[in-house]
PDB file of C-alpha atoms and ligand atoms in Angstrom:
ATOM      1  CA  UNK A   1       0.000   0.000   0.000  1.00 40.00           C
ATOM      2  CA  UNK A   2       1.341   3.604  -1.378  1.00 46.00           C
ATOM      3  CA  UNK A   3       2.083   6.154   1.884  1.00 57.00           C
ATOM      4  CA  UNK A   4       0.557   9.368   1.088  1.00 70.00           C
ATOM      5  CA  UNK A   5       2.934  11.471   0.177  1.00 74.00           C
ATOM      6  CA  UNK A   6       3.094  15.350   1.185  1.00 77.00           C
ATOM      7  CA  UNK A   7       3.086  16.631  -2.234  1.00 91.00           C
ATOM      8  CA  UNK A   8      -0.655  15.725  -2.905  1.00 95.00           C
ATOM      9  CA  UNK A   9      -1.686  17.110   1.221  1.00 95.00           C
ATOM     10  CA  UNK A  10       0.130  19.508  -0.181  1.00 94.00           C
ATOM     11  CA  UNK A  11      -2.176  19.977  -3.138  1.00 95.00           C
ATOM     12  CA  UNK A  12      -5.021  19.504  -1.506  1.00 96.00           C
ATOM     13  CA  UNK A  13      -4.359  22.374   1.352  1.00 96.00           C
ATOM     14  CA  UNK A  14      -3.723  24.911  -1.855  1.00 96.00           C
ATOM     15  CA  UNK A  15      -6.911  23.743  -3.713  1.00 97.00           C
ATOM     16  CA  UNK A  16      -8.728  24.004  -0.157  1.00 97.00           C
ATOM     17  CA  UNK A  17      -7.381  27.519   0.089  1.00 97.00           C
ATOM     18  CA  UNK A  18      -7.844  28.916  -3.751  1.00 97.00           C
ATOM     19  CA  UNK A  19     -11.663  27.564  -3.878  1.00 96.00           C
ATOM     20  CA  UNK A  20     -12.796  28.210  -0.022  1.00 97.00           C
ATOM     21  CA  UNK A  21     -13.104  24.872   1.423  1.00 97.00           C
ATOM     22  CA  UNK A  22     -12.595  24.647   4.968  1.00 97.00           C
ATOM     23  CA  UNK A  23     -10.021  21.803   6.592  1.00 97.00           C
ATOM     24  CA  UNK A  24      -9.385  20.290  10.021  1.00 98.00           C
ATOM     25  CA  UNK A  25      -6.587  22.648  11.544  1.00 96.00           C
ATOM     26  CA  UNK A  26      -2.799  20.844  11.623  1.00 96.00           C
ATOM     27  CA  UNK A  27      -3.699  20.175  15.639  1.00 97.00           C
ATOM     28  CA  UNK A  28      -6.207  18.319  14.812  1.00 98.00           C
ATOM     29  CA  UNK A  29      -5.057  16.012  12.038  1.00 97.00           C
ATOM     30  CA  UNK A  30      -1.907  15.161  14.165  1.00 97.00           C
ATOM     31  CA  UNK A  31      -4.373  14.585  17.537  1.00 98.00           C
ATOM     32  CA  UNK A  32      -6.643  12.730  15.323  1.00 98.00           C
ATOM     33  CA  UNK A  33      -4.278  10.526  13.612  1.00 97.00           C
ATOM     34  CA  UNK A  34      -2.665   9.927  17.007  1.00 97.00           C
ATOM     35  CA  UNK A  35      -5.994   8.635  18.604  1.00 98.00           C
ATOM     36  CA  UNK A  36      -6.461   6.321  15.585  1.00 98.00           C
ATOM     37  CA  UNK A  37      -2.759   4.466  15.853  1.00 97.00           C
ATOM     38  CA  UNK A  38      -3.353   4.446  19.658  1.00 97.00           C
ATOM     39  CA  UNK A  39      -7.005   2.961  19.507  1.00 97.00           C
ATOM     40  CA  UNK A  40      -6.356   0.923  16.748  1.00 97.00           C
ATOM     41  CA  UNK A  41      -9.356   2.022  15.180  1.00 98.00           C
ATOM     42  CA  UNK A  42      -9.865   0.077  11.858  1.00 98.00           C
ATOM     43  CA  UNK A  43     -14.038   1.425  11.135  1.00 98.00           C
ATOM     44  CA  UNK A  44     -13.937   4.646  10.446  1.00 98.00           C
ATOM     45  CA  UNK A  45     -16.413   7.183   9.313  1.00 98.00           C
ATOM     46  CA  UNK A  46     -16.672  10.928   8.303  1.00 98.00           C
ATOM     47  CA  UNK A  47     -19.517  13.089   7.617  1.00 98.00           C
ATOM     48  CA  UNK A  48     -18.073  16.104   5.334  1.00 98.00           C
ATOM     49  CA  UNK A  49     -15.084  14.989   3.000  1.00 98.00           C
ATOM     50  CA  UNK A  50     -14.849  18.289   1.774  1.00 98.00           C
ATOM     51  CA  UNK A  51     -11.649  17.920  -0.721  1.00 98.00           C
ATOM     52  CA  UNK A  52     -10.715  14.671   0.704  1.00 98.00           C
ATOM     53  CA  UNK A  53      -7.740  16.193   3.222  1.00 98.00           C
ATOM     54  CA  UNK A  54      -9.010  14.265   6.459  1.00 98.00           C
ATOM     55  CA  UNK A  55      -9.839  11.556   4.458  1.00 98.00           C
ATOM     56  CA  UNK A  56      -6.585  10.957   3.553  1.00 97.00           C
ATOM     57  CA  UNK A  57      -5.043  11.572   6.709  1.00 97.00           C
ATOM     58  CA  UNK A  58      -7.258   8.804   8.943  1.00 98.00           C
ATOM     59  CA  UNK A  59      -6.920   6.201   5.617  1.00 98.00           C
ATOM     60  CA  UNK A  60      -3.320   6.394   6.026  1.00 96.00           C
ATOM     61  CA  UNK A  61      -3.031   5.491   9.874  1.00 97.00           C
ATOM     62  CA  UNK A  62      -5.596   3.139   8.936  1.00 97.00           C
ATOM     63  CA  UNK A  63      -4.083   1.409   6.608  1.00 96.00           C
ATOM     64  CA  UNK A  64      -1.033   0.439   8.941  1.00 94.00           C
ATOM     65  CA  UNK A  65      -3.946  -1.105  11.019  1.00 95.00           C
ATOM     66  CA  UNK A  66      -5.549  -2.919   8.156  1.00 97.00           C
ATOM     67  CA  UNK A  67      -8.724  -0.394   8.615  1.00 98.00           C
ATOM     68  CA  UNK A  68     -11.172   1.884   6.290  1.00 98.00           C
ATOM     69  CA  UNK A  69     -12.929   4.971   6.162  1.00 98.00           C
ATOM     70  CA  UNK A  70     -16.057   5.513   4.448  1.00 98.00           C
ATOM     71  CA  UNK A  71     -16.509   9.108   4.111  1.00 98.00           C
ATOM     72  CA  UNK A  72     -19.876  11.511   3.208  1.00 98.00           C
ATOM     73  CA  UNK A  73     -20.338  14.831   0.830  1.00 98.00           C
ATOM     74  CA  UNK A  74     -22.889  16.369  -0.521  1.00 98.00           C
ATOM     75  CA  UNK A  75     -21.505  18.661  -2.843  1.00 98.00           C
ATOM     76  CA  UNK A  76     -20.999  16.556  -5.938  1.00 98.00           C
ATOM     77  CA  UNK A  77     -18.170  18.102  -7.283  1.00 98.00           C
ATOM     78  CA  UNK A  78     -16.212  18.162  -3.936  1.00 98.00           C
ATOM     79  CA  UNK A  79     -16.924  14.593  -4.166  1.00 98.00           C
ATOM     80  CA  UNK A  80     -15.537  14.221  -7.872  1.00 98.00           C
ATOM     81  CA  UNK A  81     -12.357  16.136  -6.723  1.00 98.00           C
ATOM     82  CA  UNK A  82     -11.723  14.094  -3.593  1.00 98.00           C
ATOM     83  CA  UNK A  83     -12.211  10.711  -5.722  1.00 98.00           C
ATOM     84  CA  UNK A  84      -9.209  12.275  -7.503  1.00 97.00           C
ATOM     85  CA  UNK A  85      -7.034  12.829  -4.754  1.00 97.00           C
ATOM     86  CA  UNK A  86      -7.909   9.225  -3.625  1.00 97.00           C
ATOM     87  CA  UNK A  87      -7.459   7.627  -6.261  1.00 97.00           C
ATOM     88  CA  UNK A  88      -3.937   9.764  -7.108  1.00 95.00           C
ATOM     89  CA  UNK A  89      -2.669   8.928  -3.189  1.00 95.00           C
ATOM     90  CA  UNK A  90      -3.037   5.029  -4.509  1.00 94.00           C
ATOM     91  CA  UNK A  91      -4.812   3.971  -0.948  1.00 96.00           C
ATOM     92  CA  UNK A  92      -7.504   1.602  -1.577  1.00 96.00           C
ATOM     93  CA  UNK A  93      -9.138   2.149   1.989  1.00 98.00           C
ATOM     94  CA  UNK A  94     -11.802   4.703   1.473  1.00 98.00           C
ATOM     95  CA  UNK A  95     -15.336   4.410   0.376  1.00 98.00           C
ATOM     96  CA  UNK A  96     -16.434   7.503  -0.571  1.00 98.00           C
ATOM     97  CA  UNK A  97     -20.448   8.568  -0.844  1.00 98.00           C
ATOM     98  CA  UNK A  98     -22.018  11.376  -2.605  1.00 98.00           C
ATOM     99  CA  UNK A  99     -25.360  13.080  -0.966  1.00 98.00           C
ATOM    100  CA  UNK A 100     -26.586  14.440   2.392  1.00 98.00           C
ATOM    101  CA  UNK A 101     -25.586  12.450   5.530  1.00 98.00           C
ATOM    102  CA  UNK A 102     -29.326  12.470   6.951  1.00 97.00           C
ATOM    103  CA  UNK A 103     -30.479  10.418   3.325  1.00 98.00           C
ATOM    104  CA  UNK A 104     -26.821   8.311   3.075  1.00 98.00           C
ATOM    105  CA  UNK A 105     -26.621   7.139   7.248  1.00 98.00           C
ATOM    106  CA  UNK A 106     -30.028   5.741   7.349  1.00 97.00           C
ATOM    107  CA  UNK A 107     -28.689   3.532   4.458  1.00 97.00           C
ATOM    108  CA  UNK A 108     -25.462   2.367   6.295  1.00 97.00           C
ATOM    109  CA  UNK A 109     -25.121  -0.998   7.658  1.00 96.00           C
ATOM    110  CA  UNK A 110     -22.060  -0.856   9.452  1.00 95.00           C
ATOM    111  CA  UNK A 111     -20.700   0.658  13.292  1.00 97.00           C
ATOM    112  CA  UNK A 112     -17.942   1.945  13.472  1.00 98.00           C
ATOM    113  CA  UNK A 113     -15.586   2.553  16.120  1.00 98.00           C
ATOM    114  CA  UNK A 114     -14.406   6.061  14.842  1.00 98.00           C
ATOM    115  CA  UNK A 115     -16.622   8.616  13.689  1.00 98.00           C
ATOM    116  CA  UNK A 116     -15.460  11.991  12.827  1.00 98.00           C
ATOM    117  CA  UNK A 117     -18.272  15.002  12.463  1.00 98.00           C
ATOM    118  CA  UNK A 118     -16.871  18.045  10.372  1.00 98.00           C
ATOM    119  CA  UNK A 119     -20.112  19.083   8.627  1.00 98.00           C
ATOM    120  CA  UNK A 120     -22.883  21.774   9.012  1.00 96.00           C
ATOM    121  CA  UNK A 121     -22.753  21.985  12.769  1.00 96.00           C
ATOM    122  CA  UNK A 122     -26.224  22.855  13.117  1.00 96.00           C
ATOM    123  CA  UNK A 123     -27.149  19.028  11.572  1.00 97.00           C
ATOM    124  CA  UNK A 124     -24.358  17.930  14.464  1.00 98.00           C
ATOM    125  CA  UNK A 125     -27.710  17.110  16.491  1.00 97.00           C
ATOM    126  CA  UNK A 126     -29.756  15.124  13.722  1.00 97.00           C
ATOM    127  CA  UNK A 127     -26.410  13.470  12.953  1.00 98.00           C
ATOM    128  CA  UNK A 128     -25.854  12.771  16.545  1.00 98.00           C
ATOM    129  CA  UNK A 129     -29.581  10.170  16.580  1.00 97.00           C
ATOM    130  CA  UNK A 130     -28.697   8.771  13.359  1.00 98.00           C
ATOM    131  CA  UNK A 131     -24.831   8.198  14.366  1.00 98.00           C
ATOM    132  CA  UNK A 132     -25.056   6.732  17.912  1.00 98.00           C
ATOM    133  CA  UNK A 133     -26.376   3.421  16.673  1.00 97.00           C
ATOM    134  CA  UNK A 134     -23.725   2.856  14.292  1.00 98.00           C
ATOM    135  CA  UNK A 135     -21.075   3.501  17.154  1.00 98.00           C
ATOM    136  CA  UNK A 136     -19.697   0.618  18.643  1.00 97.00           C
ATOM    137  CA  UNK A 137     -18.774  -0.054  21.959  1.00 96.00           C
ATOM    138  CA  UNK A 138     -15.483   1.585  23.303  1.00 96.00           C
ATOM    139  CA  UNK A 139     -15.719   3.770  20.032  1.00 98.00           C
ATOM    140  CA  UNK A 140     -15.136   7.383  19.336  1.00 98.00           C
ATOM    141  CA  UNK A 141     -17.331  10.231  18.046  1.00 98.00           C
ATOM    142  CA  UNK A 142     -15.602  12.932  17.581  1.00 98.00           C
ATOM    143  CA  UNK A 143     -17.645  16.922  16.516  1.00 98.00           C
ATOM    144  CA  UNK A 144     -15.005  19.221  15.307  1.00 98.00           C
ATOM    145  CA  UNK A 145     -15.596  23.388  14.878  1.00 97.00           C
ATOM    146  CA  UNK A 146     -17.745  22.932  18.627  1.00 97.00           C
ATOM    147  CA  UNK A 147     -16.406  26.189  20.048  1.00 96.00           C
ATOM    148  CA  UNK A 148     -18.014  28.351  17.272  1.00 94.00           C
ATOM    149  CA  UNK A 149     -15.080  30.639  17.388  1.00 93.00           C
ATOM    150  CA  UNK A 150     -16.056  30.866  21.182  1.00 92.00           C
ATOM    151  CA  UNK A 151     -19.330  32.253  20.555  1.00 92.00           C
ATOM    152  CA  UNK A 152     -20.402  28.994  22.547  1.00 93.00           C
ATOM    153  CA  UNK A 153     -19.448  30.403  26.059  1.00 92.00           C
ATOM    154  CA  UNK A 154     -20.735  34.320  25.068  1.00 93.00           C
ATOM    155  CA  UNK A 155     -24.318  35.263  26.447  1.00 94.00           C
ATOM    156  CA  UNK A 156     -26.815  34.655  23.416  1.00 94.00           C
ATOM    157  CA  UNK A 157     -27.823  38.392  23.262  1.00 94.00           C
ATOM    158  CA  UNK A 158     -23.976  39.618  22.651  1.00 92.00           C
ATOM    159  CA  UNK A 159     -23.591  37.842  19.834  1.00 94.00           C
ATOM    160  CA  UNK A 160     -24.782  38.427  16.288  1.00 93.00           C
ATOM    161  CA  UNK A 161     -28.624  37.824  15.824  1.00 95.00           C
ATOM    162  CA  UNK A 162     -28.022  35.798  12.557  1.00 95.00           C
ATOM    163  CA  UNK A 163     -25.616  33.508  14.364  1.00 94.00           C
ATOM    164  CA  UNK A 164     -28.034  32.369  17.538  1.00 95.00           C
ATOM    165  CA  UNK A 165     -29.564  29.296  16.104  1.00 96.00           C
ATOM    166  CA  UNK A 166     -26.118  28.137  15.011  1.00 96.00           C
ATOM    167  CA  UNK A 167     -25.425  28.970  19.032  1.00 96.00           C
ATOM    168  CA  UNK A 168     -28.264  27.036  20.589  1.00 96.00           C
ATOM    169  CA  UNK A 169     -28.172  23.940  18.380  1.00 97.00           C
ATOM    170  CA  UNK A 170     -24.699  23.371  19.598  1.00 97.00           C
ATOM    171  CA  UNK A 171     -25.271  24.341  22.553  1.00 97.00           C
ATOM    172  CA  UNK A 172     -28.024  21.691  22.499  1.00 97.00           C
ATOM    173  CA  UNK A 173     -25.829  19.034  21.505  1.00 98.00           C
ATOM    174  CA  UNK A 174     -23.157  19.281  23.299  1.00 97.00           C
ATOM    175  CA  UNK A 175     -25.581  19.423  26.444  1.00 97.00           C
ATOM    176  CA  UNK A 176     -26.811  15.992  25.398  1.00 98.00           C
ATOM    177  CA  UNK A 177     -23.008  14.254  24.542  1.00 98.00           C
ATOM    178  CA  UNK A 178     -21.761  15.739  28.058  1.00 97.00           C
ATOM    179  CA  UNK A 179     -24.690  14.268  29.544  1.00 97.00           C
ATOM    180  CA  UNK A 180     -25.239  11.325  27.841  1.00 97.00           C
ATOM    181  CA  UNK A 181     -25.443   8.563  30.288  1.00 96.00           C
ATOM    182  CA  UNK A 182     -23.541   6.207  28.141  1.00 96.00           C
ATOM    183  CA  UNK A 183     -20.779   8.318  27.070  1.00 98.00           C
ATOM    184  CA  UNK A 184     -17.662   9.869  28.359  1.00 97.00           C
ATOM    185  CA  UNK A 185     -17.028  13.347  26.717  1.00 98.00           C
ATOM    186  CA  UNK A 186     -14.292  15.731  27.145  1.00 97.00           C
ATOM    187  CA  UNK A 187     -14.246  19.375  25.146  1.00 97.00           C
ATOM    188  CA  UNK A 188     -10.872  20.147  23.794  1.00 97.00           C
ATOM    189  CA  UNK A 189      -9.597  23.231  22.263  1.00 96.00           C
ATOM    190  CA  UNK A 190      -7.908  22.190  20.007  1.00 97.00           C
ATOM    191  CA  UNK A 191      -8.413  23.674  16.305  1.00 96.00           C
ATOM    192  CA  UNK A 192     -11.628  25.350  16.785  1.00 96.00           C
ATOM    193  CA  UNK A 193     -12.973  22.832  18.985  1.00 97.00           C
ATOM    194  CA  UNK A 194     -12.983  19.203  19.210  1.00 98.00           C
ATOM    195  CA  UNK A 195     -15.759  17.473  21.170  1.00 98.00           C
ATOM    196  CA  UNK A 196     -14.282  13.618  21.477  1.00 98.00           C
ATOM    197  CA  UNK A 197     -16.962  11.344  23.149  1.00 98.00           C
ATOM    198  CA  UNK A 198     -16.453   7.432  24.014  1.00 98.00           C
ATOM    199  CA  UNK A 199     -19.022   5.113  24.233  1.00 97.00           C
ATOM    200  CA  UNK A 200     -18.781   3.066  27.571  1.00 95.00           C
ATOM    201  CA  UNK A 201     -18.266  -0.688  27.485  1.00 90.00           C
ATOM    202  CA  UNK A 202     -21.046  -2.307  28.702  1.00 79.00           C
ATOM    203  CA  UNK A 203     -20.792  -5.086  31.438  1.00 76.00           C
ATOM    204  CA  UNK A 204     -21.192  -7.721  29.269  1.00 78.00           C
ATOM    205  CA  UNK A 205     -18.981  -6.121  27.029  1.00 79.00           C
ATOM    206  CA  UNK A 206     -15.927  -5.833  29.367  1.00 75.00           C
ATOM    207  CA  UNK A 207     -16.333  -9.454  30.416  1.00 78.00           C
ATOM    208  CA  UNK A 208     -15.635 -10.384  26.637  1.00 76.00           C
ATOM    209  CA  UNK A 209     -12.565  -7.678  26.225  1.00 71.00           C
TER     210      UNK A 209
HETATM  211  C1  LIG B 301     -15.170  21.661   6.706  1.00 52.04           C
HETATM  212  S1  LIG B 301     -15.589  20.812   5.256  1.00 52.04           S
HETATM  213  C2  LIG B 301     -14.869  19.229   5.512  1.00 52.04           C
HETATM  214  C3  LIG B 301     -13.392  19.264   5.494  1.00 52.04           C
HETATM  215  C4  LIG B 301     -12.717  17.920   5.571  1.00 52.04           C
HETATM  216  N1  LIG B 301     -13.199  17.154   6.704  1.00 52.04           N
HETATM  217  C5  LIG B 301     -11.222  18.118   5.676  1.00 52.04           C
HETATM  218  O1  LIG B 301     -10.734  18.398   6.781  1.00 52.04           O
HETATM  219  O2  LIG B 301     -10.564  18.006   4.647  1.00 52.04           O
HETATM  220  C6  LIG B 301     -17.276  20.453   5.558  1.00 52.04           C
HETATM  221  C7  LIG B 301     -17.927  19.685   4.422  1.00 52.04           C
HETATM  222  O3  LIG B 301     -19.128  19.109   4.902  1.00 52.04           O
HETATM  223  C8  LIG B 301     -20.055  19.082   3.851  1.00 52.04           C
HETATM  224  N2  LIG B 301     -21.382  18.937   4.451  1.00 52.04           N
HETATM  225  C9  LIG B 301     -22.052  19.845   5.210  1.00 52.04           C
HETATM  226  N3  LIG B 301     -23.219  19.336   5.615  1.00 52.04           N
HETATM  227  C10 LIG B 301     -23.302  18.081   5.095  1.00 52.04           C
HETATM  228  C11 LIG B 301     -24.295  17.059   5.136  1.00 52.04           C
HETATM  229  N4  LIG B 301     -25.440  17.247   5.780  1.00 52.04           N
HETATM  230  N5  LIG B 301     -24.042  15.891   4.503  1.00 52.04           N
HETATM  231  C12 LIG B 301     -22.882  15.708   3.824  1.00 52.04           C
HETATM  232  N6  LIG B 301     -21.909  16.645   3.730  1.00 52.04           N
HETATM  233  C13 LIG B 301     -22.120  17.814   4.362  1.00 52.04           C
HETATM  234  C14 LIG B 301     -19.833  20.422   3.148  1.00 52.04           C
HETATM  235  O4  LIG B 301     -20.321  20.403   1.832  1.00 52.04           O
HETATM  236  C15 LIG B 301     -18.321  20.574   3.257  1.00 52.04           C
HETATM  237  O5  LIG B 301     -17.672  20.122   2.083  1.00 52.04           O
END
């Protein structure tokens, strides 16, 4: 299996930046890959490919782990470009799906035991219902871009009227991950906010470990 090499990451971060497509921050990619090789996570999933940058980054520490990522855009020519890049990097590890998470999850037969949210954060929510099945025992889910800039912590009236939704429906979700009786969640600030949540073994699940 072909390593990625830094020339096409390279590519990709230029392409990102000339036609406005966000990425994870350089924090995050290195935490992220690191949690992977640690975990040994080998079922991995991402909602919002964008060009493909993450992609690429969790299929190559999968890879060394005999693991996959199956990854989710909506824009179809974001998808077309990331195929590109995938199929240029030579890694045979990713599935890659064009159309809205909410219409492609439902459709998903697999868990996973890393799933990686970097996608409207206002669906985070909506993805959070249809996501929480699919996540295995002792798995991650990870929400990146949480903090909102740190409009997340500011009182709702000092902040722009247009972004208070955006405010509340994070708000709302990361009420329910922090308080989710059968997960462990931590808020890091790392990029612009990483919410990382485990899924607790079950009894019956540690007595097979
Ligand atoms: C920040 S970019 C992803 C960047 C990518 N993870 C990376 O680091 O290279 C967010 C992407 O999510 C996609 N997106 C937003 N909402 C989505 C949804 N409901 N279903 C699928 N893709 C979605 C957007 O079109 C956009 O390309």
């Amino acid at each position: 299996m072909e390593i990625v090499n830094r020339g096409i990451l390279e590519m990709m971060t230029d392409d990102c930046a000339k036609n406005h497509v966000a990425l994870i921050a350089p924090e995050t990619a290195s935490y992220l890959k690191l949690l992977i090789e640690w975990g040994n996570f080998r079922r991995i999933l991402e909602i919002g490919t964008g060009l493909g940058y993450s992609t690429l980054i969790f299929a190559q520490a999968a890879a060394k782990q005999e693991g996959a990522v199956v990854t989710i855009e909506r824009m179809p020519e974001r998808v077309e470009r990331a195929r590109e890049y995938f199929s240029l990097s030579g890694l045979q590890n990713i599935r890659s799906y064009a159309g809205d998470a909410q219409d492609v999850l439902p459709c998903l037969t697999d868990s996973f035991d890393f799933i990686f949210m970097d996608a409207a954060m206002g669906q985070y929510l909506d993805f959070f219902q249809l996501l929480f099945p699919k996540l295995a025992p002792g798995g991650l889910l990870i929400g990146d871009n949480v903090l909102f800039e740190n409009l997340i912590f500011r009182d709702r009236y000092q902040i722009p009227r247009r972004r208070r939704t955006m405010q509340q429906r994070l708000r709302d979700f990361l009420n329910l991950v922090l308080g989710h009786s059968e997960l462990s969640a931590r808020l890091f600030s790392i990029g612009d906010g990483l919410v990382v949540c485990r899924r607790q073994l079950s009894v019956r699940d540690k007595m097979m470990e």
